[in-house]
Structures are given as C-alpha cells and as structure tokens.
XYZ file of C-alpha atoms in Angstrom:
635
model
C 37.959 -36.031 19.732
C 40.192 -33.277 19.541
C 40.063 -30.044 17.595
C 43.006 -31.312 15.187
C 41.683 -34.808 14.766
C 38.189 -33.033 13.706
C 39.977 -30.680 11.022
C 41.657 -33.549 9.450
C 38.623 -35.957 9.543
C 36.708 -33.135 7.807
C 39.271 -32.465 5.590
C 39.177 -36.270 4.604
C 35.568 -36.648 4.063
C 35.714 -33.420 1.814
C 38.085 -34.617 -0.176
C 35.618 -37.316 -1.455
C 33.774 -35.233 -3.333
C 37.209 -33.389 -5.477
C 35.676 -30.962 -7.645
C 32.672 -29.171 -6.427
C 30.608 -26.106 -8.526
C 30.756 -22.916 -7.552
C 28.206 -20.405 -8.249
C 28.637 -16.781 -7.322
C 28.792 -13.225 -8.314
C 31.108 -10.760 -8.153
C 31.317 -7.416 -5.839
C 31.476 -4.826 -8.954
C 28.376 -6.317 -10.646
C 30.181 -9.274 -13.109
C 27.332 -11.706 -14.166
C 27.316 -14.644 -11.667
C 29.757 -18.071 -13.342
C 30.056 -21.181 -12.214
C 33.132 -22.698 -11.611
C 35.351 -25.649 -9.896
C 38.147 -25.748 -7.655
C 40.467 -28.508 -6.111
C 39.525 -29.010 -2.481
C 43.258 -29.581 -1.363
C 42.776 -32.459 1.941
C 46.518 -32.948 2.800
C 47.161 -33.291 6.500
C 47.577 -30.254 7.900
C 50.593 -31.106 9.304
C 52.071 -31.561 5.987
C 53.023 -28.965 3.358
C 49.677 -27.564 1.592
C 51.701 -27.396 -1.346
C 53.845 -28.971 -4.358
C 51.088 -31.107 -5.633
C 50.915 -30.083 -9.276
C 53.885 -28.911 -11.487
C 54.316 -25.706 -12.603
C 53.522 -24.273 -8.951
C 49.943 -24.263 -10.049
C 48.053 -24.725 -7.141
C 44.440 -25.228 -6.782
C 42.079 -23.818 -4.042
C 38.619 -23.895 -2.934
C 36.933 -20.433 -3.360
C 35.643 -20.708 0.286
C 37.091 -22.056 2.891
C 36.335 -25.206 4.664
C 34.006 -25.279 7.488
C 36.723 -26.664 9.905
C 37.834 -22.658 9.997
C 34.952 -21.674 11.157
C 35.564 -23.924 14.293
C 37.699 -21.653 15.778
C 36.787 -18.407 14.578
C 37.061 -15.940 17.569
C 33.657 -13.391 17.910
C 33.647 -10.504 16.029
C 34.408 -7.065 17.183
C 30.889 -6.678 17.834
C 30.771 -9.099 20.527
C 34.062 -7.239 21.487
C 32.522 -5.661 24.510
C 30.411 -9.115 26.042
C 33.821 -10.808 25.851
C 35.771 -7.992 27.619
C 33.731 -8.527 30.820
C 34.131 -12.465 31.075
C 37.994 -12.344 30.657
C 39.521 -12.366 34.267
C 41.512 -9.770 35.882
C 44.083 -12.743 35.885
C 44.029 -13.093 32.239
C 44.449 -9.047 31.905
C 47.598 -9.178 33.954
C 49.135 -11.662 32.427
C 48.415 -10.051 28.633
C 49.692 -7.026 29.816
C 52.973 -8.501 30.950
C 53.184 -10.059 27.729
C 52.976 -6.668 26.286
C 55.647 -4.411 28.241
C 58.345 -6.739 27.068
C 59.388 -9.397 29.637
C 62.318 -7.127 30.824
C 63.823 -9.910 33.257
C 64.019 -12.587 30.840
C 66.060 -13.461 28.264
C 66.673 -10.528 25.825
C 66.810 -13.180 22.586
C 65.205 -11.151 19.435
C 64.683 -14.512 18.167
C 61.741 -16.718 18.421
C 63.365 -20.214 20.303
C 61.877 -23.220 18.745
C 60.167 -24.501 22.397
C 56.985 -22.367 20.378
C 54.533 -25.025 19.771
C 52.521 -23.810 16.938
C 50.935 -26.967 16.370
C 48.601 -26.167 19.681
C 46.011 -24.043 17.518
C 43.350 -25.397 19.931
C 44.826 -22.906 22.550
C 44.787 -19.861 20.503
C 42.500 -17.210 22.687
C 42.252 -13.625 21.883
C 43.073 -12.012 25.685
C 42.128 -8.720 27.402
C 44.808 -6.079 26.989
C 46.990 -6.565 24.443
C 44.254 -6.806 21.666
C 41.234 -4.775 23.153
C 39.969 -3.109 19.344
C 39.335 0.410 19.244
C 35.817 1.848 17.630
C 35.985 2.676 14.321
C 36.229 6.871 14.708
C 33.790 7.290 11.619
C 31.953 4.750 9.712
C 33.434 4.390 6.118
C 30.111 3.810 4.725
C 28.731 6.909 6.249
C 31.594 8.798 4.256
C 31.198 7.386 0.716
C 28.178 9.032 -0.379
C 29.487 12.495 0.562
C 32.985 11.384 -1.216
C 31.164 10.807 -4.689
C 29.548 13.761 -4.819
C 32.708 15.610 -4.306
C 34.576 13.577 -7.029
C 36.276 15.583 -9.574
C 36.145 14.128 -13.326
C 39.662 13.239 -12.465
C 38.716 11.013 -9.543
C 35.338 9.427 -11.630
C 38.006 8.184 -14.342
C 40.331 7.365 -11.414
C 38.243 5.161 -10.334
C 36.512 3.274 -13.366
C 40.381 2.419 -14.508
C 40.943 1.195 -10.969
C 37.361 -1.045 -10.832
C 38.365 -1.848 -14.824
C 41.539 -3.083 -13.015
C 40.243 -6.188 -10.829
C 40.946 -9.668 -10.935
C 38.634 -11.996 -10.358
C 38.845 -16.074 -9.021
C 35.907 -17.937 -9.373
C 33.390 -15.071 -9.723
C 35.222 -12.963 -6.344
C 37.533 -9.899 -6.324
C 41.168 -10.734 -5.168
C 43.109 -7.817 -6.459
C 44.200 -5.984 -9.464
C 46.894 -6.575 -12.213
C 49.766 -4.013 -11.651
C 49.160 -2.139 -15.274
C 45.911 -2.192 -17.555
C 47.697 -0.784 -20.380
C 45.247 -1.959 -23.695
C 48.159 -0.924 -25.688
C 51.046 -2.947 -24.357
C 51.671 -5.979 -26.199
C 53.998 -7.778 -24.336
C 52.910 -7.180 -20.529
C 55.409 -9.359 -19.183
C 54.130 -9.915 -15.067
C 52.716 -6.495 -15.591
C 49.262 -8.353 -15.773
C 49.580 -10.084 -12.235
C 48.315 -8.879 -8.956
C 51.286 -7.760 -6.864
C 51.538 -7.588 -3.323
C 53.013 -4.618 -2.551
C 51.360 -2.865 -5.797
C 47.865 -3.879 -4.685
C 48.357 -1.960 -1.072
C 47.202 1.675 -2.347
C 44.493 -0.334 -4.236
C 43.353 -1.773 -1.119
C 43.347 1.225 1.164
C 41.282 3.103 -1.754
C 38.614 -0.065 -1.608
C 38.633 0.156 2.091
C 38.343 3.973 2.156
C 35.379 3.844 -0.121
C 33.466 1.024 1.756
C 34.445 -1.895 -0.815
C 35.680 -4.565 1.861
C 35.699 -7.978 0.097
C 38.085 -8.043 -2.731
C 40.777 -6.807 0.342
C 39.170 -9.509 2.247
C 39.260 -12.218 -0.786
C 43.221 -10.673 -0.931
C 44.575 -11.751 1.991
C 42.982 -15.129 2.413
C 44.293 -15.582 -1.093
C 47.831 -14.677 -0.292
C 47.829 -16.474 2.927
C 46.676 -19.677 0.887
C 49.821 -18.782 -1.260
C 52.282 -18.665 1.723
C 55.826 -20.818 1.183
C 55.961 -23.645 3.754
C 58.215 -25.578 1.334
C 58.752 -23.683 -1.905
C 62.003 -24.072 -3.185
C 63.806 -22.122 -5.880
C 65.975 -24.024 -7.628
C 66.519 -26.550 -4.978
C 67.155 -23.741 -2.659
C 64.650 -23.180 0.144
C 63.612 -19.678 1.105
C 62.214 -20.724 4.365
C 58.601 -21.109 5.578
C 56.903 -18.403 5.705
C 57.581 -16.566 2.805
C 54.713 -14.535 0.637
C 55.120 -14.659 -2.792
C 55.821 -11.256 -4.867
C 52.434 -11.738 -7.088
C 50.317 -14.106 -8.396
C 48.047 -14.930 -11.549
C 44.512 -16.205 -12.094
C 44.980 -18.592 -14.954
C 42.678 -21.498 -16.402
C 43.532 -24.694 -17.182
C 42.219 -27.603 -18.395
C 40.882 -30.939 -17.071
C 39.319 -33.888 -18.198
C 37.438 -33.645 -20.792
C 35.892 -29.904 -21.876
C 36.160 -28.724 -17.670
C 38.216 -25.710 -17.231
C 39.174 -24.788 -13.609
C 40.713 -21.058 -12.274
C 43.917 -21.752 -10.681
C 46.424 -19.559 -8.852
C 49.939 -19.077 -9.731
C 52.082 -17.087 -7.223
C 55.913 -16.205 -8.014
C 58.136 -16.040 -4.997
C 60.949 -14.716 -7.659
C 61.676 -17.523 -9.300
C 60.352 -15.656 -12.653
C 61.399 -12.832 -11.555
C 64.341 -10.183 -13.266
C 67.466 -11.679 -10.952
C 65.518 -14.005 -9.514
C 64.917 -12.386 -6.024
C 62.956 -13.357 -3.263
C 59.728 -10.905 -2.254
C 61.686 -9.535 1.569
C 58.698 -6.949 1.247
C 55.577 -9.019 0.657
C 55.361 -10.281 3.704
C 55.787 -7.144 5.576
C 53.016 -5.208 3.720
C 50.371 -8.112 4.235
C 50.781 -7.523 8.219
C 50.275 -3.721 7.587
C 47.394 -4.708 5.486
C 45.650 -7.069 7.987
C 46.124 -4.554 10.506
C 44.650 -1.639 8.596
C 41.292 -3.792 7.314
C 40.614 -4.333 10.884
C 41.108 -0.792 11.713
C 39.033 0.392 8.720
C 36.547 -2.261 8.600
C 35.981 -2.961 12.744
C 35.795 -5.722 11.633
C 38.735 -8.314 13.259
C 37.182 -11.746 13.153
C 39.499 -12.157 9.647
C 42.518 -12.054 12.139
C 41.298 -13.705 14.758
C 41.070 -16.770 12.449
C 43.404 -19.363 13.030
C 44.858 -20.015 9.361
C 45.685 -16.272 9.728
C 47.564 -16.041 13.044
C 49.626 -19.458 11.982
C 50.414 -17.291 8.836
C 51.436 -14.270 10.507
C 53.196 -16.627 12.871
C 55.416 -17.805 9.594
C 55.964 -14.189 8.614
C 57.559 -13.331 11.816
C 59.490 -16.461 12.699
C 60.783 -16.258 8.794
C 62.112 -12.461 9.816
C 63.054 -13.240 13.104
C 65.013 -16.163 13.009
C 68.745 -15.793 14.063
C 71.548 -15.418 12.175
C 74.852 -14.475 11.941
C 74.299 -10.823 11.459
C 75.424 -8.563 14.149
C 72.540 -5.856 14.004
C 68.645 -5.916 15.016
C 67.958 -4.548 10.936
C 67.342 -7.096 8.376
C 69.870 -8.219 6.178
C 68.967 -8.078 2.512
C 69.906 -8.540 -0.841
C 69.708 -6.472 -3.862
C 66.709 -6.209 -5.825
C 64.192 -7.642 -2.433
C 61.526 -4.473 -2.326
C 60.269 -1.456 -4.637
C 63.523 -1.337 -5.657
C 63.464 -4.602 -7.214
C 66.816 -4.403 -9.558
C 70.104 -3.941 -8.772
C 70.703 -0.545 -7.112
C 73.400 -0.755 -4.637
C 70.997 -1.899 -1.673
C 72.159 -4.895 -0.727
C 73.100 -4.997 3.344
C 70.388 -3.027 5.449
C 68.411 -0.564 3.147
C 66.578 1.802 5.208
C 63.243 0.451 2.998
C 62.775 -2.755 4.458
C 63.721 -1.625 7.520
C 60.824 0.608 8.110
C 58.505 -1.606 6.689
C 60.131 -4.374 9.525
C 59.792 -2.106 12.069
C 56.120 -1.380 10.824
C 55.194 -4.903 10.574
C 56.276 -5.700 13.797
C 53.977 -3.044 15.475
C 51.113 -3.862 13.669
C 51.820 -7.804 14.958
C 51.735 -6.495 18.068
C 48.052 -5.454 17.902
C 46.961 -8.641 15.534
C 48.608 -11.262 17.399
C 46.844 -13.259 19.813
C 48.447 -13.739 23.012
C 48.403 -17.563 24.485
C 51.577 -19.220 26.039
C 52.550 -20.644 22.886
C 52.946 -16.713 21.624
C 54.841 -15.363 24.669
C 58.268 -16.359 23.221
C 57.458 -14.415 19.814
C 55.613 -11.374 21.761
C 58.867 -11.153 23.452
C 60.754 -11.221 20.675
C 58.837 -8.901 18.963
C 59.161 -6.542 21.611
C 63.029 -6.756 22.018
C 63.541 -6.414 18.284
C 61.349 -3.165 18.071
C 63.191 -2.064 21.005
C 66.886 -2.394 19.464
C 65.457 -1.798 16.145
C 64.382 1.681 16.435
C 67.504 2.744 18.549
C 69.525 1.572 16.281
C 68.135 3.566 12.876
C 67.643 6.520 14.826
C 70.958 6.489 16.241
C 73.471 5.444 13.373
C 71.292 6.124 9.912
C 69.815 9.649 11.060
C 72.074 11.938 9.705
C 72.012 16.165 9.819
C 74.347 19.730 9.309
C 75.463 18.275 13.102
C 75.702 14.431 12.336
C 77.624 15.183 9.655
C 79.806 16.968 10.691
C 80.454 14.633 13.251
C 81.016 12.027 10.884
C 83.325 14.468 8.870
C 85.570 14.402 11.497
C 86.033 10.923 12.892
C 89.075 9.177 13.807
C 89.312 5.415 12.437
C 90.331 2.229 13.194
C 88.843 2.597 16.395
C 89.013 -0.501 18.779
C 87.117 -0.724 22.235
C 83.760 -0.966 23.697
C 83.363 3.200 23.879
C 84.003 3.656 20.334
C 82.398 6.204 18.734
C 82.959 5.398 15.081
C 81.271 1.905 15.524
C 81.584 0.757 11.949
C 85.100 2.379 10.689
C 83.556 4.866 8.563
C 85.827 6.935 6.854
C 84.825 10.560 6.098
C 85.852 10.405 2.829
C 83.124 8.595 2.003
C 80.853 12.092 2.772
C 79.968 13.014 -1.016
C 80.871 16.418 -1.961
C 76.615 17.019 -3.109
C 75.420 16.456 0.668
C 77.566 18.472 1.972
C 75.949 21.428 0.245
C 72.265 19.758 -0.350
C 71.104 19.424 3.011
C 69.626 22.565 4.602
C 70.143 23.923 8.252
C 66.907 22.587 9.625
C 66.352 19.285 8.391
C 67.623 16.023 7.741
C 67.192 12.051 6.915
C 67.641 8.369 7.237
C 70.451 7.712 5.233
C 69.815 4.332 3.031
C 72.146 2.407 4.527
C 74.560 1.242 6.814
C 77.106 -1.424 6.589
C 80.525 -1.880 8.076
C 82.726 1.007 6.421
C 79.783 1.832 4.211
C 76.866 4.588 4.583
C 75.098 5.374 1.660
C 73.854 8.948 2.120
C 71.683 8.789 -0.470
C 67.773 9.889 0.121
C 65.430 7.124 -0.151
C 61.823 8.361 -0.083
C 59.952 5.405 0.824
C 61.791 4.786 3.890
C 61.963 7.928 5.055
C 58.090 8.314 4.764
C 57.404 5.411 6.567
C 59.852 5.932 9.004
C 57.396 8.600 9.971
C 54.362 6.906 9.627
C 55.546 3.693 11.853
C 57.482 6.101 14.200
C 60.457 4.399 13.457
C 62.328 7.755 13.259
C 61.591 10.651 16.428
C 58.859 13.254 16.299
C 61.673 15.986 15.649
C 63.303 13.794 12.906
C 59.743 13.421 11.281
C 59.573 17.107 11.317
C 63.409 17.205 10.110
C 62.431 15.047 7.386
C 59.028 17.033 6.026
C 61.463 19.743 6.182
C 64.158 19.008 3.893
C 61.374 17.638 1.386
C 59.812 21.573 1.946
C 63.203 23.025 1.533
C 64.071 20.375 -1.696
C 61.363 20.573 -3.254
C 62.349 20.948 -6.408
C 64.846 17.812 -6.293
C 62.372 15.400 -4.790
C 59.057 16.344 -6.262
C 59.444 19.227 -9.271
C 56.945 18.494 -12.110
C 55.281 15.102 -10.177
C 55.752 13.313 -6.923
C 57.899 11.989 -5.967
C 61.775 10.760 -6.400
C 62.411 7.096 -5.516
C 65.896 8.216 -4.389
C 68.034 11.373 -4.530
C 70.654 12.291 -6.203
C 70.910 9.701 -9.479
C 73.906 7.247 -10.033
C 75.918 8.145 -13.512
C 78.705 7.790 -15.018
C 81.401 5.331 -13.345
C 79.366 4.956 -10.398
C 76.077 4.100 -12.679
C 77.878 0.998 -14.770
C 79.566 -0.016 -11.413
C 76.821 -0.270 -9.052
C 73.968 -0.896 -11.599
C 75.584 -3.265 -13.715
C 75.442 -0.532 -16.381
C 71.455 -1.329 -16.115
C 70.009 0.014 -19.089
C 66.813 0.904 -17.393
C 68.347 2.365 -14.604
C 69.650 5.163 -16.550
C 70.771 8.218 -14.807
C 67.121 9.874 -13.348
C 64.629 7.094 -14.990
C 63.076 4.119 -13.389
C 64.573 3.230 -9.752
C 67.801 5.297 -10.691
C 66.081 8.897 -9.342
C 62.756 8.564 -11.513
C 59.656 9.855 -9.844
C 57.168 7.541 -8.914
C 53.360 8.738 -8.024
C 52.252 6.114 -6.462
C 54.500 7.090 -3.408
C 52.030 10.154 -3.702
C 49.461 8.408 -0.803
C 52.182 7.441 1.531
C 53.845 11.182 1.683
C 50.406 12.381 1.953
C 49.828 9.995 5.379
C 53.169 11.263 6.627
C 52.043 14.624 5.789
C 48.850 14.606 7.714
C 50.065 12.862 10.467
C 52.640 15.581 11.253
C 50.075 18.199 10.781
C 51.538 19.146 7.224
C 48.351 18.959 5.135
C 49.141 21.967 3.156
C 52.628 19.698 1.847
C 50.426 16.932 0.897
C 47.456 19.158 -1.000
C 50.347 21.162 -3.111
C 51.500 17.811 -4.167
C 48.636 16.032 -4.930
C 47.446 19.063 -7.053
C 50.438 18.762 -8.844
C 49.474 15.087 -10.183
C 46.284 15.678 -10.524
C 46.994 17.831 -13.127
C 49.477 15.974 -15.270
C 48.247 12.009 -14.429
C 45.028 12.033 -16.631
C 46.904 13.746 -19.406
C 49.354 11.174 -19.728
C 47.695 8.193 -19.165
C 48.667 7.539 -15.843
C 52.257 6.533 -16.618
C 54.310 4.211 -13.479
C 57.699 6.975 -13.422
C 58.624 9.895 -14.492
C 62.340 10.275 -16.406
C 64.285 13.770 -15.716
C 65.912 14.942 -13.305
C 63.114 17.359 -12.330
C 60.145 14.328 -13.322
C 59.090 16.499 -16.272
C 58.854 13.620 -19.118
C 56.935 10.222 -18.690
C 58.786 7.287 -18.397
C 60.967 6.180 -21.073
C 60.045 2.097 -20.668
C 56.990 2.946 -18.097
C 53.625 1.466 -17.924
C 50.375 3.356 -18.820
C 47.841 2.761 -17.200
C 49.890 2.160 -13.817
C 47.347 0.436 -11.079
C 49.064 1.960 -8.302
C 49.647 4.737 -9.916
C 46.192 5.343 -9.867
C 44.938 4.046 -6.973
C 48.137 5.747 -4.840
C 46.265 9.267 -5.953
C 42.719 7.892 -5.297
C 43.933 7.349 -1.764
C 45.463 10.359 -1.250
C 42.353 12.312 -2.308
C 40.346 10.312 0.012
C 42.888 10.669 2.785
C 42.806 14.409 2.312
C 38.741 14.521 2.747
C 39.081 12.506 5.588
C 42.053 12.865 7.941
C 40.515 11.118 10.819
C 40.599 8.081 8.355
C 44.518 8.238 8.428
C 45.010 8.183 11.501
C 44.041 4.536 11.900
C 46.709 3.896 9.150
C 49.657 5.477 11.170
C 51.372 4.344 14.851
C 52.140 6.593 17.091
C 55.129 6.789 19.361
C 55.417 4.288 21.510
C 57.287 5.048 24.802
C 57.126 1.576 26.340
C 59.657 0.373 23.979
C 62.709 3.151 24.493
C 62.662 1.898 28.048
C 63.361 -1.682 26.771
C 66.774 -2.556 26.333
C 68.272 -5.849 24.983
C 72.032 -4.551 25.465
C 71.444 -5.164 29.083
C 73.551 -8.084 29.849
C 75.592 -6.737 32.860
C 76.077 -10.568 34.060
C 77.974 -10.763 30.872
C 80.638 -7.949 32.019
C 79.750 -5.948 28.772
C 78.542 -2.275 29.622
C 75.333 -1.670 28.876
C 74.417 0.425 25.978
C 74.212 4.535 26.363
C 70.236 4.523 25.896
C 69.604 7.320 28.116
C 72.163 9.699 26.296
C 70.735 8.674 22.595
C 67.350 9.858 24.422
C 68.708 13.110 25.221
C 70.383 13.572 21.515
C 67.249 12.241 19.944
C 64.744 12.040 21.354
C 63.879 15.398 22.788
C-alpha cells in the first residue's frame, strides 16, 4: 500500500467518528475545556475547503496521525542523519543550491513539478544542514525578567492578556485589546502580519507553542480554491487574519471554528500579497530560535510553502523579476499610490525567498522551484539595487537624462523624465546617504521614503552593505523627519493638498501626516532595531527605543502617531495596539541579546551576484552589464 493510499484510508476511517472531545489546557495557565472539532476527511487530492457557508471552516485541534508518517527527525537527530546521507546525495544538493547556471534561466516554476509525490520528500545534506542554536532561549529568560522594567512587566501582561485561544491552545493575538472600543471592527482578529512582532517576543522569551499552534493554523487556512466574488486568487494564498468564533450544532453543542478573510471583508476588498511572505520568514525564524525544524520538515508544511512560492512565482506578463501589486496589498493596506512594484513587498519577496531556500527540502520534484528560486533572487536583487537605489549622485544622474531613449544600451530604461524629481528631495537628502525609492514603474519613480522596505532591505540584504550603511545614515541625519517624538514614519514626506485627494481618493484617514499618509507607527520600532544591530548601529536603535518607552505606557499604547513630527496620538488609532506592544517587547529583548538577532537577519549572499538570468547569448541579446553594477554598487 502506498503512502497516499494509507493517508486517505486513515482519513476515511477517522471520519467515522465526526465530532470527537477535546480536552486540554492552555500554555498561559487558562483552566483546561473541553471541546469538539470537525475532523475534515476529503481526499487529499481535493480542495480541503468550501464545505460550510460563510467560509467557516472546521478543524481538528491536532492533527491526524497520517502526518506523523512522514515527519522527518528532529534537529536533534540532525547529526546521526548527516553521516548516513551519501557524498552522492551532498553533490547533488549542492548543485541544487548554486543555481543550475547551464539550464534554463525560467524564474518560473514549469508545471512538470509533481507535487503530488509527497512520498519522495527527503530532507538532503547541504542545502538544509541546521545550524546550533548560538544560545539557548530558555537559558536567557530568567536573566531577562529580572531585568524587566515596570514598562516591560505591563508590556507583557497586555501582550499575554492579548491571546487567542482554539480549543483550549494559543494561536495568536487579536490586533488591538482596546476595553474601550465599542465597535472593533476586524480589530479583534489575529492578523498575520500583526502577529509577527508577537511571535518573535514569544519565541525570544522561550514561549514556543502558540507560534507553533500559529502556523499550523494558518497553513490549515491556506486558499487552494477560495474565490472572491467568483474571482479566484490562486492556490496558495494566506489569508490576511482570521477569527475564533463559536457556533452552534445540534442540539445545546457549541464547536470553535475558524474564520480567515483573504480580503473579501476587507476596506477595498484586497487580497493579503504580504501574508504569505511573512509566514515563510516566520517558519524560518522558529526553527532558528527554537532548533527545533521537525515543524518544517513536515509534509503539510513544505506542500504549503510549495503553494506560497508557485502562487508568487508563476509567470506573467510583467516584464520585471519584482512583484506586481495592487494598491492597498501590505501594511499599507488603503489606497496610497502603491500600486505597480512598491519597494515593501519587494523586500519581503526577496526575504521570503531566502528563507525558502533554507526551509525547503530538496528532492527532484523541488529542483525546478530551487532553480527558480535562485534565478529570481538573482535578478531580483540586481534589479532594486540598480534602478530603485537612489543618492546626491543617482540623482543627479537622473536629473539629467535624455528621453525617449530606444535601444538595447539605454540608459534611461523606463523613460523617466526628470521633472518628475520633487523639488523636497532635492534638498532633503544629505551628502552621505541615501534610499530605495518606493517605486518604479515605466515613466514613474516615486521618491518617496518608505521605512519598512528600506529596513528590510537591510535585514534580507536585498540592498548592498554600503547602501545599508547609506540608509542608517540618512535616518541619523533625518532624524527629526522620520522618528521626532516616536518611531517611526511609515513614509516620508506626507501627500496634501491636490496630490492628497488625487492619489488617496481624498481618504479621510489618510490625512496629511496621520495613519499610512506619514503617521508614525511603533511597531516598526523592532524591525529598525534588527537593522540597527545588524549594521553595528546599536546606539541608533537604544536612542529610539528610549524614546517609546517613555511615551507608549502613557498613552495607552496607541497604533500611530498624527503630526508631522509624531507628537499627538492617533486621531482614529487603536489603544491598546498588539503590535504596538509586542514590536517594543522585541526590541528590548533584541537589545539584551544581540546574538539572538542575528538568527533573524541574512547575510550577503555572494553566490547569487554571480548568477545571471540575462544570459541568453544564443538569443543574440547582449547580456546584461552585471559586472559594472558590481563595481557601482557593490563595492
């Protein structure tokens, strides 16, 4: 009998019994409750899903025991395995790894991938050899406590005070806890991307399962044929948050259910581009944290992560190795002008995909995607650092370009006119620094400052170690316009006047310096403080995070800041922000514990400059001028 046969006969059998009890207790002492879940015993070649209107699906709170069939060793038997792989197998996983330079360039994933061979999957030597955990977590939480401040006790009771439960286990925390706010809107669901800093904070301290309980969760949540108003998003697809709700059954039986929203609920009705991306830099960081990587070496979470990727890589008719997006598809999650190729999702992309690279297991149903992976990276990161970095010297460049330029060795590649140079960069950006602009679309750059992708531009190494210290710079030399009275702007300058009603859709919320439009956001607090201490900046990171610390508590630990200098809370924000609050408890832990962040961060990977998917000299195009971006760049 083989392996599929035996998952779907146990499936069947379990199926039998439909509800069963569940009895357990929770990890931050909740008495223990019993309660029932759906055992869901589809085929599992068939979609898991639209069973039960209202997109309320039903789960079992553990998983079957046809998982456990192919669950991989854990990293403890990480060294026993090492020695019986064959030199063989290590040659051939390190092939995989470099890139396939002779083969087909395609940054897509060709549809000869048979994912349906899960019997195959085998973690290999080479490509996913864990490192040891540099310092036990566990070891580190005692002395952490005792340090705590009174500011970092309340921190973390609102954060604990914060968690959801499903059936009696931790599986994140609503976005705000505000017990003021009467009409919370999807304020009191757990959000993907809002339950990140929450999760590093658990992992930091030692608290493992409810980041565990998280991604299963999610990954039980995952599209494979959602549809939005008879639209399909694709497989793949991870929804923007979800709820714990109860319903009722027969009789007096009440059952927990889970209700995700891939943005069909949503303000404009946008799909989550981000979610997806975050829960591969979140698998990759609990292994790194945790040592522990038998979660994803399971098999439900490689074909998930397999979804992710094939859902980003697919081709299209696009032109360029960055995503194409729509408006409203990340933080910024209203309309903001961002539509095209904002520099957000790109980092995140690029971050996701190097973090796959260490997660996914290589078998020769994965050699197609590896190599895809590896060519996208490749012409991903050449491409931002070439055309989005922009400096005194870039722009002047740009100032001065001639148009309408047709050939092969054009150097104004997408007709921008230097008109478009606003009049405030020209005189905002100092002598020894620069950015990643937000943007770039045919006769379009949008040279505004966008703080989350500029920070993890530096964290992934999407952008060069002298950009990263470009970057840090101008933040050093702007201080005042990106962080003032709290950390730190979502974007600088603001949009106003004609250009606010225009672009915004004269968005009431987006006001000139509030919300998205230039408000200051603290939770971006933890990811300027890994970008900090990665560069060797700590000194940046502790001014900042002194600054909150002071003014958080006080005001209730709003979501934004209004003004341009962030000096009054929020004029529609949250109390009570989750993130808010967990983005400073991470940054204080961080701070305590550098060697902690460096698990969280990639470094520069110098494999990948050397692969280029331009070459296609059979083609008679001319290759691409890699070597003299390296010497602009790079150096």
């Amino acid at each position: 009998m083989n392996t599929i046969t035996l998952i779907r006969n146990r499936a069947i059998k379990s199926a039998r019994r439909t509800l069963i009890g569940l009895n357990n207790s929770s990890l931050f002492g909740s008495p223990p409750l019993r309660h029932h879940a759906l055992i869901l015993a589809n085929d599992l070649s068939q979609p898991r899903f639209n069973h039960y209107p209202f997109r309320i699906f039903r789960f079992q709170r553990e998983l079957n025991g046809s998982h456990k069939l192919f669950n991989s060793p854990s990293s403890n038997s990480i060294t026993s395995r090492s020695f019986r792989l064959s030199s063989e197998n290590r040659v051939v996983s390190t092939i995989a790894r470099v890139g396939f330079k002779l083969q087909s360039f395609s940054t897509s994933i060709e549809t000869r991938v048979n994912d349906n061979n899960f019997e195959r999957i085998i973690i290999q030597g080479g490509m996913n050899v864990k490192p040891l955990v540099v310092e036990s977590v566990h070891e580190n939480v005692v002395r952490e406590e005792e340090s705590q401040s009174n500011v970092e006790k309340q921190a973390w009771k609102l954060l604990k005070d914060a968690v959801v439960t499903y059936c009696g286990n931790p599986v994140g925390t609503v976005a705000a806890n505000d017990p003021g706010d009467k009409l919370p809107l999807n304020y009191d669901q757990v959000f993907i991307r809002d339950f990140i800093p929450s999760a590093l904070a658990f992992l930091l301290k030692g608290d493992n399962e409810i980041v565990k309980n998280f991604l299963l969760h999610t990954l039980q949540l995952q599209s494979w044929e959602k549809t939005v108003d008879c639209y399909s998003p694709g497989q793949g697809l991870m929804p923007a948050s979800f709820k714990v709700r109860t319903v009722a059954l027969d009789g007096d039986t009440r059952e927990e259910v889970l209700d995700p929203d891939f943005g069909e609920s949503a303000i404009g009705r946008v799909a989550p581009v981000d979610s997806g991306l975050w829960w591969i830099i979140l698998l990759r960081a609990y292994g790194k944290l945790t040592g522990d990587y038998s979660l994803q070496e399971r098999v439900d979470v490689q074909t998930g992560l397999k979804m992710i990727l094939k859902l980003c890589l697919t081709d299209g008719f696009d032109m360029f190795p960055s995503l194409l997006v729509t408006d409203g598809s990340c933080m910024i999650d209203r309309r903001m002008g961002i539509h095209g190729h904002p520099l957000e999702i790109q980092a995140l992309f690029y971050s996701a995909l190097r973090c796959s690279r260490e997660v996914l297991a290589v078998t020769d149903g994965t050699n197609d995607l590896v190599r895809a992976i590896n060519n996208r990276l490749s012409a991903l990161s050449f491409h931002i650092r070439q055309y989005y970095w922009v400096d005194m010297k870039k722009i002047n460049e740009i100032y001065r370009y001639k148009t309408e330029e047709y050939s092969m060795d054009a150097i104004n590649k997408f007709n921008i006119y230097p008109e478009q140079i606003p009049f405030w960069v020209m005189d905002w950006i100092p002598e020894k620094g620069g950015y990643l602009i937000g943007n770039l679309q045919p006769a379009h750059m949008d040279f505004r400052f966008f703080t989350l992708g500029n920070l993890w531009s530096i964290v992934s190494s999407l952008s060069t170690p002298r950009q990263n210290e470009a970057i840090l710079n101008l933040i050093e030399a702007k201080w005042d316009d990106l962080v003032g009275h709290m950390p730190l702007k979502i974007c600088y300058p603001a949009l106003d006047n004609e250009e606010w009603r225009i672009i915004t859709g004269s968005d009431p919320k987006n006001t000139p310096w509030s919300y998205h439009n230039g408000g200051s956001w603290p939770t971006l607090l933890w990811q300027f403080t890994l970008a900090c201490i990665k560069m060797g900046r700590i000194e940046l990171a502790q001014k900042a995070v002194d600054l909150a610390e002071k003014r958080l508590p006080v005001d209730s630990w709003p979501e934004y800041y209004d003004t341009r200098s962030g000096k009054f809370i929020g004029k529609q924000a949250r109390l009570y922000q989750t993130w808010t609050i967990a983005g400073f408890l991470t940054s204080k832990m961080l701070l305590k514990n550098p060697k902690m962040a460096s698990m969280l961060f990639c470094e520069e990977d110098y494999e990948l400059l050397d692969i280029c998917v331009c070459g296609l000299s059979k083609s008679g195009r001319k290759k691409c001028s890699r070597v003299a971006a390296k010497s602009q760049i790079l150096v």
